Coordinates of C-alpha atoms in Angstrom, one line a residue:
Chain A
X151 CA 69.3 60.7 127.3
X152 CA 72.1 58.2 127.9
X153 CA 74.1 60.0 125.3
X154 CA 74.4 62.9 127.8
X155 CA 76.5 60.8 130.2
X156 CA 79.2 60.7 127.6
X157 CA 79.1 64.4 127.1
X158 CA 79.2 65.1 130.8
X159 CA 82.1 62.7 131.1
X160 CA 84.0 64.6 128.3
X161 CA 83.3 67.9 130.0
X162 CA 84.6 66.6 133.3
X163 CA 87.7 65.3 131.6
X164 CA 88.4 68.6 129.9
X165 CA 87.9 70.3 133.3
X166 CA 90.1 67.9 135.2
X167 CA 93.1 67.5 132.8
X168 CA 94.4 71.1 133.0
X169 CA 93.4 71.5 136.7
X170 CA 95.4 68.5 137.6
X171 CA 98.3 69.8 135.6
X172 CA 98.3 66.9 133.2
X173 CA 98.2 69.4 130.3
X174 CA 99.2 73.0 130.2
X175 CA 96.1 75.1 130.7
X176 CA 97.6 77.6 128.2
X177 CA 96.9 75.1 125.5
X178 CA 93.8 73.3 126.8
X179 CA 91.9 75.5 129.3
X180 CA 89.4 73.9 131.7
X181 CA 85.9 73.4 130.4
X182 CA 84.6 76.2 132.7
X183 CA 86.9 78.7 131.2
X184 CA 85.9 77.6 127.7
X185 CA 82.2 78.0 128.7
X186 CA 82.9 81.5 130.0
X187 CA 84.5 82.4 126.6
X188 CA 81.5 81.0 124.9
X189 CA 79.2 83.1 127.1
X190 CA 81.1 86.2 126.0
X191 CA 80.8 85.1 122.4
X192 CA 77.1 84.4 122.3
X193 CA 76.1 88.0 123.2
X194 CA 77.9 89.5 120.2
X195 CA 76.3 90.1 116.9
X196 CA 79.4 88.9 115.1
X197 CA 79.0 85.5 116.5
X198 CA 75.5 85.0 115.3
X199 CA 76.4 86.5 111.9
X200 CA 79.2 83.8 111.7
X201 CA 76.7 81.1 112.7
X202 CA 74.4 82.4 110.1
X203 CA 77.1 82.4 107.4
X204 CA 78.2 78.9 108.2
X205 CA 74.6 77.6 108.2
X206 CA 73.9 79.4 104.9
X207 CA 76.9 77.8 103.2
X208 CA 75.9 74.4 104.7
X209 CA 72.2 74.6 103.7
X210 CA 72.8 75.9 100.1
X211 CA 75.6 73.5 99.5
X212 CA 73.6 70.5 100.9
X213 CA 70.6 71.4 98.9
X214 CA 72.5 71.6 95.7
X215 CA 74.3 68.3 96.5
X216 CA 71.1 66.5 97.4
X217 CA 69.2 67.6 94.3
X218 CA 72.1 66.9 92.0
X219 CA 72.8 63.6 93.7
X220 CA 69.2 62.4 93.5
X221 CA 68.6 63.5 89.9
X222 CA 71.9 62.1 88.6
X223 CA 71.7 59.0 90.8
X224 CA 68.2 58.0 89.6
X225 CA 69.2 58.9 86.0
X226 CA 72.4 56.8 86.1
X227 CA 70.9 54.0 88.3
X228 CA 67.8 53.4 86.2
X229 CA 69.8 52.8 83.0
X230 CA 72.1 49.8 83.4
X231 CA 74.4 50.9 80.5
X232 CA 74.9 54.3 82.1
X233 CA 75.6 52.8 85.4
X234 CA 78.3 50.5 84.0
X235 CA 79.8 53.3 82.0
X236 CA 80.1 55.7 85.0
X237 CA 81.0 53.3 87.8
X238 CA 84.8 53.7 87.4
X239 CA 84.5 57.5 87.0
X240 CA 82.5 57.7 90.2
X241 CA 85.0 55.6 92.1
X242 CA 87.8 57.8 90.7
X243 CA 86.3 61.1 91.7
X244 CA 84.7 60.1 95.0
X245 CA 87.8 59.7 97.1
X246 CA 89.4 63.0 96.0
X247 CA 89.3 65.1 99.2
X248 CA 87.3 68.3 98.8
X249 CA 90.1 70.3 100.4
X250 CA 92.4 69.5 97.5
X251 CA 90.2 71.8 95.5
X252 CA 90.9 74.8 97.6
X253 CA 93.3 76.5 95.1
X254 CA 90.6 76.0 92.4
X255 CA 87.9 77.4 94.7
X256 CA 90.1 80.5 95.5
X257 CA 90.8 81.2 91.8
X258 CA 87.1 81.0 91.0
X259 CA 85.5 82.6 94.0
X260 CA 88.2 84.2 96.2
X261 CA 87.0 84.2 99.8
X262 CA 83.3 84.4 98.9
X263 CA 80.5 82.0 99.7
X264 CA 81.2 80.4 96.3
X265 CA 84.4 78.9 97.6
X266 CA 82.6 77.3 100.5
X267 CA 79.9 76.0 98.2
X268 CA 82.4 74.4 95.8
X269 CA 83.9 72.4 98.7
X270 CA 80.7 71.5 100.4
X271 CA 78.9 70.4 97.2
X272 CA 81.8 68.3 96.0
X273 CA 82.0 66.4 99.3
X274 CA 78.3 66.1 100.0
X275 CA 77.3 65.1 96.4
X276 CA 79.1 61.8 96.4
X277 CA 77.4 60.8 99.7
X278 CA 74.0 61.2 98.2
X279 CA 74.9 59.8 94.8
X280 CA 76.3 56.6 96.0
X281 CA 73.4 55.9 98.4
X282 CA 70.9 56.7 95.6
X283 CA 72.7 54.2 93.3
X284 CA 72.5 51.5 96.0
X285 CA 68.9 52.3 96.5
X286 CA 68.1 52.1 92.8
X287 CA 70.0 48.8 92.6
X288 CA 67.9 47.4 95.5
X289 CA 64.6 47.6 93.5
X290 CA 62.9 44.2 93.6
X291 CA 63.1 42.8 90.1
X292 CA 59.7 41.1 90.5
X293 CA 58.0 44.4 91.4
X294 CA 59.8 46.0 88.4
X295 CA 58.6 43.1 86.1
X296 CA 55.1 43.4 87.5
X297 CA 55.0 47.1 86.8
X298 CA 56.2 46.5 83.3
X299 CA 53.5 43.8 82.7
X300 CA 50.9 46.3 83.9
X301 CA 52.4 48.5 81.1
X302 CA 53.3 51.3 83.5
X303 CA 55.4 54.0 81.7
X304 CA 59.0 54.9 82.7
X305 CA 57.8 57.9 84.9
X306 CA 55.2 55.8 86.7
X307 CA 57.7 53.0 87.3
X308 CA 60.2 55.5 88.8
X309 CA 57.4 57.1 91.0
X310 CA 55.7 53.9 92.2
X311 CA 58.5 51.3 92.2
X312 CA 61.9 52.8 92.2
X313 CA 61.4 55.8 94.3
X314 CA 59.7 54.1 97.3
X315 CA 62.5 51.5 97.4
X316 CA 65.3 54.1 97.0
X317 CA 63.9 56.6 99.5
X318 CA 65.4 55.2 102.7
X319 CA 68.8 55.1 101.0
X320 CA 68.3 58.7 99.9
X321 CA 67.6 59.7 103.5
X322 CA 70.7 57.9 104.7
X323 CA 72.7 59.7 102.0
X324 CA 71.2 63.1 103.0
X325 CA 72.0 62.4 106.7
X326 CA 75.6 61.5 105.9
X327 CA 75.9 64.5 103.5
X328 CA 74.5 66.9 106.1
X329 CA 77.4 66.1 108.5
X330 CA 80.0 66.1 105.8
X331 CA 78.7 69.4 104.4
X332 CA 79.1 71.0 107.9
X333 CA 82.7 69.8 108.2
X334 CA 83.5 71.1 104.8
X335 CA 81.8 74.5 105.3
X336 CA 83.8 75.1 108.5
X337 CA 87.0 73.8 106.8
X338 CA 86.6 76.2 103.9
X339 CA 86.1 79.1 106.2
X340 CA 89.1 78.0 108.4
X341 CA 91.5 77.6 105.5
X342 CA 90.3 80.0 102.8
X343 CA 88.9 82.7 105.1
X344 CA 85.3 82.6 103.8
X345 CA 83.1 84.2 106.4
X346 CA 81.7 82.0 109.1
X347 CA 82.6 80.1 112.3
X348 CA 85.7 78.6 110.7
X349 CA 87.1 82.0 110.0
X350 CA 86.4 83.1 113.6
X351 CA 88.3 80.0 114.8
X352 CA 91.2 80.9 112.5
X353 CA 91.3 84.4 113.9
X354 CA 91.2 83.1 117.5
X355 CA 94.1 80.8 116.7
X356 CA 96.3 83.4 115.2
X357 CA 95.5 85.8 118.1
X358 CA 96.4 83.2 120.7
X359 CA 92.8 83.4 122.1
X360 CA 92.8 79.8 123.2
X361 CA 89.6 79.6 125.3
X362 CA 87.7 81.4 122.5
X363 CA 89.1 79.0 119.9
X364 CA 87.8 76.0 121.9
X365 CA 84.5 77.7 122.5
X366 CA 84.0 78.2 118.8
X367 CA 85.1 74.6 118.1
X368 CA 82.5 73.4 120.6
X369 CA 79.9 75.4 118.8
X370 CA 80.7 73.6 115.5
X371 CA 80.4 70.3 117.4
X372 CA 77.0 71.3 118.8
X373 CA 75.8 72.4 115.3
X374 CA 76.8 68.9 114.1
X375 CA 74.8 67.2 116.8
X376 CA 71.8 69.5 116.1
X377 CA 72.0 68.8 112.4
X378 CA 72.2 65.0 112.9
X379 CA 69.3 65.0 115.3
X380 CA 67.2 67.1 112.9
X381 CA 68.0 64.8 110.0
X382 CA 67.0 61.8 112.0
X383 CA 63.8 63.3 113.1
X384 CA 62.9 64.3 109.6
X385 CA 63.8 60.9 108.3
X386 CA 61.6 59.2 110.9
X387 CA 58.6 61.5 110.2
X388 CA 58.7 61.2 106.4
X389 CA 59.5 57.5 106.3
X390 CA 57.0 56.5 109.1
X391 CA 55.3 54.2 106.7
X392 CA 58.5 52.4 105.7
X393 CA 59.6 49.0 107.0
X394 CA 63.1 50.3 108.1
X395 CA 61.6 53.0 110.4
X396 CA 58.7 50.9 111.7
X397 CA 61.2 48.3 112.7
X398 CA 63.3 50.8 114.4
X399 CA 60.4 52.3 116.4
X400 CA 59.2 48.8 117.5
X401 CA 62.5 47.7 118.8
Chain B
X1097 CA 76.4 94.3 102.0
X1098 CA 76.5 95.5 98.4
X1099 CA 80.3 95.1 98.5
X1100 CA 80.1 91.4 99.3
X1101 CA 77.2 90.8 96.9
X1102 CA 79.1 91.9 93.8
X1103 CA 82.2 89.9 94.7
X1104 CA 81.6 86.8 92.6
X1105 CA 81.6 88.6 89.3
X1106 CA 85.4 88.2 89.2
X1107 CA 86.2 91.4 87.4
X1108 CA 89.7 92.6 88.0
X1109 CA 88.9 96.2 88.4
X1110 CA 86.9 97.3 91.5
X1111 CA 83.1 97.4 91.3
X1112 CA 81.4 100.7 91.7
X1113 CA 79.1 101.1 94.7
X1114 CA 75.7 102.8 94.7
X1115 CA 77.4 106.0 96.1
X1116 CA 79.9 106.0 93.2
X1117 CA 82.9 104.9 95.3
X1118 CA 85.2 102.2 94.0
X1119 CA 84.7 99.0 95.9
X1120 CA 88.1 97.5 96.7
X1121 CA 88.7 94.1 98.3
X1122 CA 92.1 93.6 99.9
X1123 CA 93.4 90.1 100.8
X1124 CA 95.1 90.3 104.2
X1125 CA 96.2 88.0 107.0
X1126 CA 94.5 89.0 110.2
X1127 CA 97.7 89.8 112.1
X1128 CA 99.4 92.8 113.7
X1129 CA 101.1 93.7 110.4
X1130 CA 98.0 94.9 108.6
X1131 CA 96.7 97.1 111.5
X1132 CA 97.3 100.3 109.4
X1133 CA 94.8 99.4 106.7
X1134 CA 92.1 98.7 109.3
X1135 CA 93.0 102.0 111.1
X1136 CA 93.1 103.9 107.7
X1137 CA 89.6 102.6 106.9
X1138 CA 88.3 103.8 110.3
X1139 CA 90.0 107.2 109.8
X1140 CA 88.4 107.6 106.4
X1141 CA 91.7 107.7 104.4
X1142 CA 90.2 105.4 101.8
X1143 CA 86.7 107.0 101.7
X1144 CA 88.4 110.4 101.2
X1145 CA 89.8 109.0 98.0
X1146 CA 86.5 107.6 96.9
X1147 CA 87.5 104.0 97.8
X1148 CA 85.2 101.7 99.8
X1149 CA 87.8 99.2 101.1
X1150 CA 86.9 95.8 102.6
X1151 CA 89.4 93.3 104.0
X1152 CA 89.2 89.7 103.1
X1153 CA 91.2 87.8 105.8
X1154 CA 92.4 84.3 105.3
X1155 CA 94.6 82.1 107.4
X1156 CA 98.2 82.0 106.4
X1157 CA 97.6 84.0 103.2
X1158 CA 97.6 81.0 100.9
X1159 CA 94.6 82.6 99.1
X1160 CA 96.0 86.1 98.7
X1161 CA 98.3 85.9 95.7
X1162 CA 96.0 83.7 93.6
X1163 CA 93.1 85.8 94.8
X1164 CA 94.7 89.0 93.5
X1165 CA 95.8 87.4 90.2
X1166 CA 92.4 86.1 89.5
X1167 CA 90.8 89.4 90.3
X1168 CA 88.9 88.3 93.3
X1169 CA 90.8 90.9 95.3
X1170 CA 92.0 94.1 93.8
X1171 CA 95.0 94.3 96.3
X1172 CA 96.8 91.9 98.6
X1173 CA 99.3 91.9 101.4
X1174 CA 102.1 89.5 101.3
X1175 CA 105.7 89.1 102.5
X1176 CA 108.5 90.1 100.1
X1177 CA 109.9 86.6 99.7
X1178 CA 106.5 85.2 98.6
X1179 CA 106.3 88.1 96.1
X1180 CA 109.8 87.3 94.8
X1181 CA 108.8 83.6 94.5
X1182 CA 105.8 84.6 92.5
X1183 CA 108.0 86.8 90.3
X1184 CA 110.3 83.9 89.5
X1185 CA 107.2 81.9 88.5
X1186 CA 106.2 84.8 86.2
X1187 CA 103.0 85.5 88.2
X1188 CA 101.9 89.0 87.0
X1189 CA 102.0 91.1 90.2
X1190 CA 103.4 94.4 91.2
X1191 CA 103.8 96.0 94.6
X1192 CA 102.0 99.3 95.1
X1193 CA 103.2 100.3 98.5
X1194 CA 105.2 99.3 101.5
X1195 CA 103.5 96.9 104.0
X1196 CA 105.4 96.4 107.1
X1197 CA 109.1 96.6 108.2
X1198 CA 111.4 95.3 110.9
X1199 CA 112.0 97.7 113.8
X1200 CA 115.7 97.2 113.0
X1201 CA 116.5 96.8 116.7
X1202 CA 118.3 93.7 118.0
X1203 CA 116.1 92.0 120.6
X1204 CA 113.3 94.4 120.1
X1205 CA 111.7 93.3 116.8
X1206 CA 108.2 91.9 116.2
X1207 CA 109.7 88.6 115.1
X1208 CA 112.4 86.5 116.7
X1209 CA 113.9 83.1 117.1
X1210 CA 113.0 81.8 120.5
X1211 CA 114.1 78.9 122.6
X1212 CA 112.9 77.4 126.0
X1213 CA 114.4 79.0 129.1
X1214 CA 116.6 76.0 129.9
X1215 CA 117.7 75.4 126.3
X1216 CA 121.4 74.8 125.7
X1217 CA 121.1 77.1 122.6
X1218 CA 122.7 80.4 123.6
X1219 CA 123.3 82.2 120.3
X1220 CA 122.1 81.8 116.7
X1221 CA 125.3 79.9 116.0
X1222 CA 124.1 77.1 118.3
X1223 CA 121.1 76.5 116.0
X1224 CA 123.3 74.6 113.6
X1225 CA 122.0 71.0 113.3
X1226 CA 118.9 71.8 115.3
X1227 CA 115.2 71.6 114.6
X1228 CA 113.6 75.0 114.0
X1229 CA 110.0 75.8 113.3
X1230 CA 108.8 78.3 110.7
X1231 CA 105.3 79.0 109.6
X1232 CA 106.0 78.3 105.9
X1233 CA 108.9 76.3 104.6
X1234 CA 111.1 77.9 101.9
X1235 CA 110.0 81.4 102.6
X1236 CA 111.1 84.5 104.5
X1237 CA 111.3 82.7 107.8
X1238 CA 114.0 80.1 107.0
X1239 CA 116.0 82.3 104.8
X1240 CA 116.3 85.0 107.4
X1241 CA 117.0 82.5 110.2
X1242 CA 119.8 81.0 108.1
X1243 CA 121.3 84.5 107.8
X1244 CA 121.2 85.0 111.6
X1245 CA 123.1 81.7 112.0
X1246 CA 125.7 82.8 109.4
X1247 CA 126.1 86.2 111.0
X1248 CA 126.7 84.5 114.4
X1249 CA 129.4 82.3 112.8
X1250 CA 127.4 79.1 112.6
X1251 CA 126.7 76.8 109.7
X1252 CA 123.0 76.9 108.6
X1253 CA 123.3 73.9 106.3
X1254 CA 122.1 71.3 108.7
X1255 CA 119.2 73.1 110.3
X1256 CA 116.0 71.1 110.0
X1257 CA 113.1 73.5 109.4
X1258 CA 109.7 72.2 110.4
X1259 CA 106.5 73.8 109.3
X1260 CA 104.1 74.8 112.2
X1261 CA 101.5 77.6 112.2
X1262 CA 102.7 80.5 114.4
X1263 CA 99.7 79.9 116.8
X1264 CA 100.9 76.4 117.6
X1265 CA 104.6 77.3 118.1
X1266 CA 104.4 78.2 121.8
X1267 CA 103.1 74.7 122.5
X1268 CA 105.5 73.0 120.1
X1269 CA 108.5 74.7 121.8
X1270 CA 107.2 74.0 125.3
X1271 CA 106.6 70.3 124.4
X1272 CA 110.1 70.0 122.9
X1273 CA 108.9 69.1 119.4
X1274 CA 111.4 71.7 118.1
X1275 CA 114.6 73.1 119.6
X1276 CA 113.7 76.7 118.5
X1277 CA 110.9 78.6 116.9
X1278 CA 110.8 81.6 114.6
X1279 CA 107.7 83.5 115.9
X1280 CA 106.1 86.8 115.2
X1281 CA 103.7 88.8 117.4
X1282 CA 101.4 87.9 119.2
X1283 CA 102.9 84.4 119.4
X1284 CA 106.2 86.0 120.3
X1285 CA 104.6 87.5 123.4
X1286 CA 103.1 84.1 124.3
X1287 CA 106.5 82.4 124.1
X1288 CA 108.0 85.2 126.2
X1289 CA 105.2 84.8 128.8
X1290 CA 105.9 81.1 129.0
X1291 CA 109.5 81.9 129.9
X1292 CA 111.0 81.7 126.4
X1293 CA 114.4 83.2 125.6
X1294 CA 115.4 85.2 122.5
X1295 CA 118.4 83.9 120.5
X1296 CA 118.1 86.0 117.3
X1297 CA 116.3 88.8 115.7
X1298 CA 116.3 87.3 112.3
X1299 CA 114.8 90.2 110.4
X1300 CA 117.3 92.5 111.9
X1301 CA 120.2 90.2 111.0
X1302 CA 119.0 89.8 107.4
X1303 CA 119.2 93.5 106.5
X1304 CA 119.0 96.9 108.1
X1305 CA 115.4 98.1 108.3
X1306 CA 114.1 95.1 106.3
X1307 CA 110.9 95.6 104.4
X1308 CA 109.1 92.4 105.4
X1309 CA 105.9 92.7 103.4
X1310 CA 104.2 94.9 100.9
X1311 CA 100.8 95.6 99.3
X1312 CA 100.5 94.5 95.7
X1313 CA 98.1 94.3 92.8
X1314 CA 97.9 92.4 89.6
X1315 CA 99.7 93.7 86.6
X1316 CA 96.4 93.7 84.8
X1317 CA 94.7 96.1 87.3
X1318 CA 97.9 98.2 87.4
X1319 CA 97.7 98.6 83.7
X1320 CA 93.9 99.1 83.4
X1321 CA 93.2 101.4 86.3
X1322 CA 96.3 103.3 87.2
X1323 CA 94.1 106.0 88.9
X1324 CA 92.6 103.5 91.3
X1325 CA 96.1 102.1 92.1
X1326 CA 97.4 105.7 92.7
X1327 CA 94.5 106.5 95.0
X1328 CA 94.9 103.3 96.9
X1329 CA 98.6 103.8 97.3
X1330 CA 98.0 107.3 98.6
X1331 CA 95.4 106.0 101.1
X1332 CA 97.6 103.2 102.3
X1333 CA 100.6 105.5 102.7
X1334 CA 98.6 107.9 104.8
X1335 CA 97.5 104.9 106.8
X1336 CA 101.0 103.6 107.3
X1337 CA 102.3 107.0 108.4
X1338 CA 99.3 107.4 110.8
X1339 CA 99.8 104.0 112.3
X1340 CA 103.5 104.6 112.8
X1341 CA 102.8 107.8 114.7
X1342 CA 99.9 106.4 116.8
X1343 CA 100.9 103.1 118.4
X1344 CA 98.1 103.4 121.0
X1345 CA 95.5 103.5 118.2
X1346 CA 97.1 100.6 116.5
X1347 CA 96.8 98.6 119.7
X1348 CA 93.2 99.6 120.0
X1349 CA 92.3 98.7 116.4
X1350 CA 93.9 95.2 116.9
X1351 CA 90.9 94.5 119.1
X1352 CA 88.5 95.0 116.2
X1353 CA 89.8 92.4 113.8
X1354 CA 91.8 90.0 116.0
X1355 CA 91.1 88.3 119.3
X1356 CA 94.4 89.2 120.9
X1357 CA 93.5 89.9 124.5
X1358 CA 93.9 93.4 125.9
X1359 CA 96.9 92.7 128.0
X1360 CA 98.9 91.2 125.1
X1361 CA 97.8 94.1 122.9
X1362 CA 99.2 96.6 125.3
X1363 CA 102.6 94.8 125.5
X1364 CA 103.4 93.3 122.1
X1365 CA 106.2 94.8 120.1
X1366 CA 104.8 96.7 117.1
X1367 CA 106.6 96.6 113.8
X1368 CA 107.5 99.8 111.8
X1369 CA 105.3 101.1 109.0
X1370 CA 107.6 103.3 106.8
X1371 CA 106.1 104.5 103.5
X1372 CA 109.1 103.6 101.4
X1373 CA 110.0 100.1 100.4
X1374 CA 113.6 99.6 101.4
X1375 CA 114.9 98.4 98.0
X1376 CA 118.3 97.4 99.3
X1377 CA 116.7 95.1 101.8
X1378 CA 114.5 93.5 99.2
X1379 CA 117.6 92.9 97.0
X1380 CA 119.3 91.3 100.1
X1381 CA 116.2 89.0 100.6
X1382 CA 116.4 88.0 96.9
X1383 CA 120.1 87.2 97.2
X1384 CA 119.6 85.3 100.5
X1385 CA 116.7 83.3 99.0
X1386 CA 118.8 82.5 95.9
X1387 CA 121.7 81.2 98.1
X1388 CA 119.2 79.1 100.1
X1389 CA 117.6 77.7 97.0
X1390 CA 114.2 79.2 97.7
X1391 CA 113.6 80.2 94.1
X1392 CA 114.5 76.8 92.8
X1393 CA 117.4 78.0 90.8
X1394 CA 115.8 81.1 89.4
X1395 CA 117.0 84.7 90.2
X1396 CA 114.1 87.0 91.0
X1397 CA 114.0 90.3 89.1
X1398 CA 113.5 92.8 92.0
X1399 CA 112.8 95.7 89.6
X1400 CA 109.8 93.8 88.2
X1401 CA 108.2 93.4 91.6
X1402 CA 108.8 96.9 93.0
X1403 CA 106.6 99.8 91.8

């Protein structure tokens, strides 16, 4: 609830700055005018289509990134030789900004959903992978040794020892990836012109429709908040048994 | 929906829809210049020729040339200088029809160099040594602005060109980040509304009735499906002619694919949409670009670009 004070403050600031003449209202309209533009948008089918397109790109991209990140992360993490061999490659590829791949995305997929997915998956994958690697490294060696001495097979050790330890890390990775995926989905639409909210923002920009542009930007912000809240809720539900969440609830 | 679903196959020739029409994707920038193709689609000029056209609009057009070459789009819309640059880099493209042209009237063109009302810059000659914004560096903007300066008797050598998207130029000019801005509609109307003053019609200065942009295709598609290219060219030509003759419908169709408000749509200066590419003007653009070093030492072969 306290978080709402900050938002209210921001809205007041955006309302006041142009009204007091501190910024030109042609470039930053007051919050009420942005809200009115938003009101005009939400009654159009095109707006919801764009929201749907953006969320589709986000969800598919995130799903691919999470599955790939978890599978590859556990695979690499569980085998020390592989982990050592790939460490420098991961560190080399991870900081490459997804947007640098835009020309490649366009050559491969034009302005289709594929372009958005390429950017989203590339950015979100590393978030998950790195967390999974940390999670796997965090396995208690004594628990691992105990499992071995009970002659548990590789699969049973992954299921009973590695996975429960890594799970909170996986969720952190997913939560980070979810936000990053949204940013990249909108960026791809904005720059490449793949269908979605980003493309609508680009069209509003080139048309000089300033209140519309801010309204759509606000929508992407709200989507980000919603996604983060949903991810946290999901994490809390599924990890209710885990120390990290129990501690959080108690405090 | 079928049209979007088949897109990722990446074939260079158009897909065929369930009703037997050729599905054609055209890479465009969602600005005033491409109003004829939207209008032509609404009027059925493409459907009449068995073409189901869809527009793929990206910001700034960075995706258009690579999109056409890779076969993601069958056709694209791009300014002539960009096409000439592509030619000097041996990118296999070919124009299929005219795109948009300058009105040819000083002070009444859809693009202009603007300054703030109280600017000391009175004519294009005064731009020498100043900071001027263009939407893309080393492209049609800076080369034509330089020509305006030369024609006005100034020295274009020491102009500093700064890259700013058209949409941000009214603010950049207002805030004094640049001394002058080359803008096209609708940003031109926005600058005027904020009290801006016109110092040059750079397209007009560059060449009489300058062909600013054209529709093009890949050399591959031009070779493989000449019939489709021919039908597309006929449809776009009919669209250009129609748009030129019906400015009110152009202003109305702008509301369908841009968010330009109604007042601005009614007032902005429309470009010309002749059917013919003005070859002499393209040669002038090539020569100006060569002088200004836009082609990095190469000389574009205009004949290879034009149909």
